[in-house]
């Protein structure tokens, strides 16, 4: 630690309403994702891991995600 005082805080710049709304939507999505993840962890803690037969192989999940991403991207001529 130094004996120098902390620098004074500068004023914050307010966001325009569109940017603020976008950040709030992102926060809501992030919070919802975290809640779903926590629910999965709580289920595993309470009931144990699911059987292998009840799980989807990661390769199938990867291919499905890649297909979704490819569908969102415009085709290149």
PDB file of C-alpha atoms in Angstrom:
ATOM      1  CA  UNK A   1       0.000   0.000   0.000  1.00  0.00           C
ATOM      2  CA  UNK A   2       1.188   3.502  -0.714  1.00  0.00           C
ATOM      3  CA  UNK A   3       0.668   6.649   1.275  1.00  0.00           C
ATOM      4  CA  UNK A   4      -0.707   8.431  -1.789  1.00  0.00           C
ATOM      5  CA  UNK A   5      -4.400   9.268  -1.771  1.00  0.00           C
ATOM      6  CA  UNK A   6      -6.652   7.404  -4.179  1.00  0.00           C
ATOM      7  CA  UNK A   7      -7.387   9.314  -7.370  1.00  0.00           C
ATOM      8  CA  UNK A   8     -10.625  11.246  -7.377  1.00  0.00           C
ATOM      9  CA  UNK A   9     -13.479   9.529  -9.201  1.00  0.00           C
ATOM     10  CA  UNK A  10     -14.602  11.149 -12.377  1.00  0.00           C
ATOM     11  CA  UNK A  11     -18.236  11.635 -13.255  1.00  0.00           C
ATOM     12  CA  UNK A  12     -19.920   8.744 -14.997  1.00  0.00           C
ATOM     13  CA  UNK A  13     -21.268   9.158 -18.503  1.00  0.00           C
ATOM     14  CA  UNK A  14     -24.912   8.240 -18.885  1.00  0.00           C
ATOM     15  CA  UNK A  15     -25.845   5.821 -21.662  1.00  0.00           C
ATOM     16  CA  UNK A  16     -28.518   6.596 -24.184  1.00  0.00           C
ATOM     17  CA  UNK A  17     -31.803   4.784 -23.638  1.00  0.00           C
ATOM     18  CA  UNK A  18     -31.174   2.205 -26.374  1.00  0.00           C
ATOM     19  CA  UNK A  19     -27.795   1.201 -24.951  1.00  0.00           C
ATOM     20  CA  UNK A  20     -29.179   1.065 -21.412  1.00  0.00           C
ATOM     21  CA  UNK A  21     -32.101  -1.102 -22.538  1.00  0.00           C
ATOM     22  CA  UNK A  22     -29.698  -3.423 -24.346  1.00  0.00           C
ATOM     23  CA  UNK A  23     -27.571  -3.822 -21.241  1.00  0.00           C
ATOM     24  CA  UNK A  24     -30.623  -4.511 -19.119  1.00  0.00           C
ATOM     25  CA  UNK A  25     -31.779  -7.192 -21.570  1.00  0.00           C
ATOM     26  CA  UNK A  26     -28.305  -8.750 -21.488  1.00  0.00           C
ATOM     27  CA  UNK A  27     -28.378  -8.751 -17.690  1.00  0.00           C
ATOM     28  CA  UNK A  28     -31.788 -10.471 -17.713  1.00  0.00           C
ATOM     29  CA  UNK A  29     -30.562 -13.156 -20.139  1.00  0.00           C
ATOM     30  CA  UNK A  30     -27.410 -13.693 -18.084  1.00  0.00           C
ATOM     31  CA  UNK A  31     -29.434 -13.965 -14.885  1.00  0.00           C
ATOM     32  CA  UNK A  32     -31.823 -16.468 -16.507  1.00  0.00           C
ATOM     33  CA  UNK A  33     -28.881 -18.548 -17.774  1.00  0.00           C
ATOM     34  CA  UNK A  34     -27.315 -18.533 -14.311  1.00  0.00           C
ATOM     35  CA  UNK A  35     -30.627 -19.598 -12.749  1.00  0.00           C
ATOM     36  CA  UNK A  36     -30.934 -22.533 -15.194  1.00  0.00           C
ATOM     37  CA  UNK A  37     -27.335 -23.569 -14.515  1.00  0.00           C
ATOM     38  CA  UNK A  38     -27.887 -23.371 -10.751  1.00  0.00           C
ATOM     39  CA  UNK A  39     -31.046 -25.478 -11.082  1.00  0.00           C
ATOM     40  CA  UNK A  40     -29.097 -28.178 -12.939  1.00  0.00           C
ATOM     41  CA  UNK A  41     -26.394 -28.206 -10.279  1.00  0.00           C
ATOM     42  CA  UNK A  42     -28.989 -28.389  -7.503  1.00  0.00           C
ATOM     43  CA  UNK A  43     -30.703 -31.303  -9.269  1.00  0.00           C
ATOM     44  CA  UNK A  44     -27.391 -33.159  -9.597  1.00  0.00           C
ATOM     45  CA  UNK A  45     -26.603 -32.495  -5.936  1.00  0.00           C
ATOM     46  CA  UNK A  46     -30.013 -33.788  -4.845  1.00  0.00           C
ATOM     47  CA  UNK A  47     -30.413 -36.718  -7.244  1.00  0.00           C
ATOM     48  CA  UNK A  48     -26.947 -37.593  -8.522  1.00  0.00           C
ATOM     49  CA  UNK A  49     -25.759 -37.680 -12.106  1.00  0.00           C
ATOM     50  CA  UNK A  50     -28.182 -38.857 -14.805  1.00  0.00           C
ATOM     51  CA  UNK A  51     -27.544 -42.208 -16.451  1.00  0.00           C
ATOM     52  CA  UNK A  52     -25.500 -42.233 -19.643  1.00  0.00           C
ATOM     53  CA  UNK A  53     -28.532 -43.458 -21.588  1.00  0.00           C
ATOM     54  CA  UNK A  54     -30.448 -40.306 -20.616  1.00  0.00           C
ATOM     55  CA  UNK A  55     -27.689 -37.957 -21.822  1.00  0.00           C
ATOM     56  CA  UNK A  56     -27.024 -36.487 -25.255  1.00  0.00           C
ATOM     57  CA  UNK A  57     -23.473 -37.042 -26.525  1.00  0.00           C
ATOM     58  CA  UNK A  58     -21.487 -33.817 -26.728  1.00  0.00           C
ATOM     59  CA  UNK A  59     -20.766 -34.444 -30.416  1.00  0.00           C
ATOM     60  CA  UNK A  60     -24.494 -34.242 -31.188  1.00  0.00           C
ATOM     61  CA  UNK A  61     -24.825 -31.060 -29.142  1.00  0.00           C
ATOM     62  CA  UNK A  62     -21.822 -29.537 -30.945  1.00  0.00           C
ATOM     63  CA  UNK A  63     -23.186 -30.389 -34.396  1.00  0.00           C
ATOM     64  CA  UNK A  64     -26.612 -28.980 -33.523  1.00  0.00           C
ATOM     65  CA  UNK A  65     -25.039 -25.736 -32.301  1.00  0.00           C
ATOM     66  CA  UNK A  66     -22.857 -25.457 -35.415  1.00  0.00           C
ATOM     67  CA  UNK A  67     -25.946 -25.973 -37.583  1.00  0.00           C
ATOM     68  CA  UNK A  68     -27.789 -23.198 -35.688  1.00  0.00           C
ATOM     69  CA  UNK A  69     -24.829 -20.857 -36.136  1.00  0.00           C
ATOM     70  CA  UNK A  70     -24.530 -21.686 -39.841  1.00  0.00           C
ATOM     71  CA  UNK A  71     -28.244 -20.964 -40.312  1.00  0.00           C
ATOM     72  CA  UNK A  72     -27.778 -17.507 -38.774  1.00  0.00           C
ATOM     73  CA  UNK A  73     -24.835 -16.627 -41.026  1.00  0.00           C
ATOM     74  CA  UNK A  74     -25.619 -15.428 -44.546  1.00  0.00           C
ATOM     75  CA  UNK A  75     -24.305 -17.691 -47.289  1.00  0.00           C
ATOM     76  CA  UNK A  76     -21.126 -16.599 -49.029  1.00  0.00           C
ATOM     77  CA  UNK A  77     -21.208 -16.737 -52.818  1.00  0.00           C
TER      78      UNK A  77
END
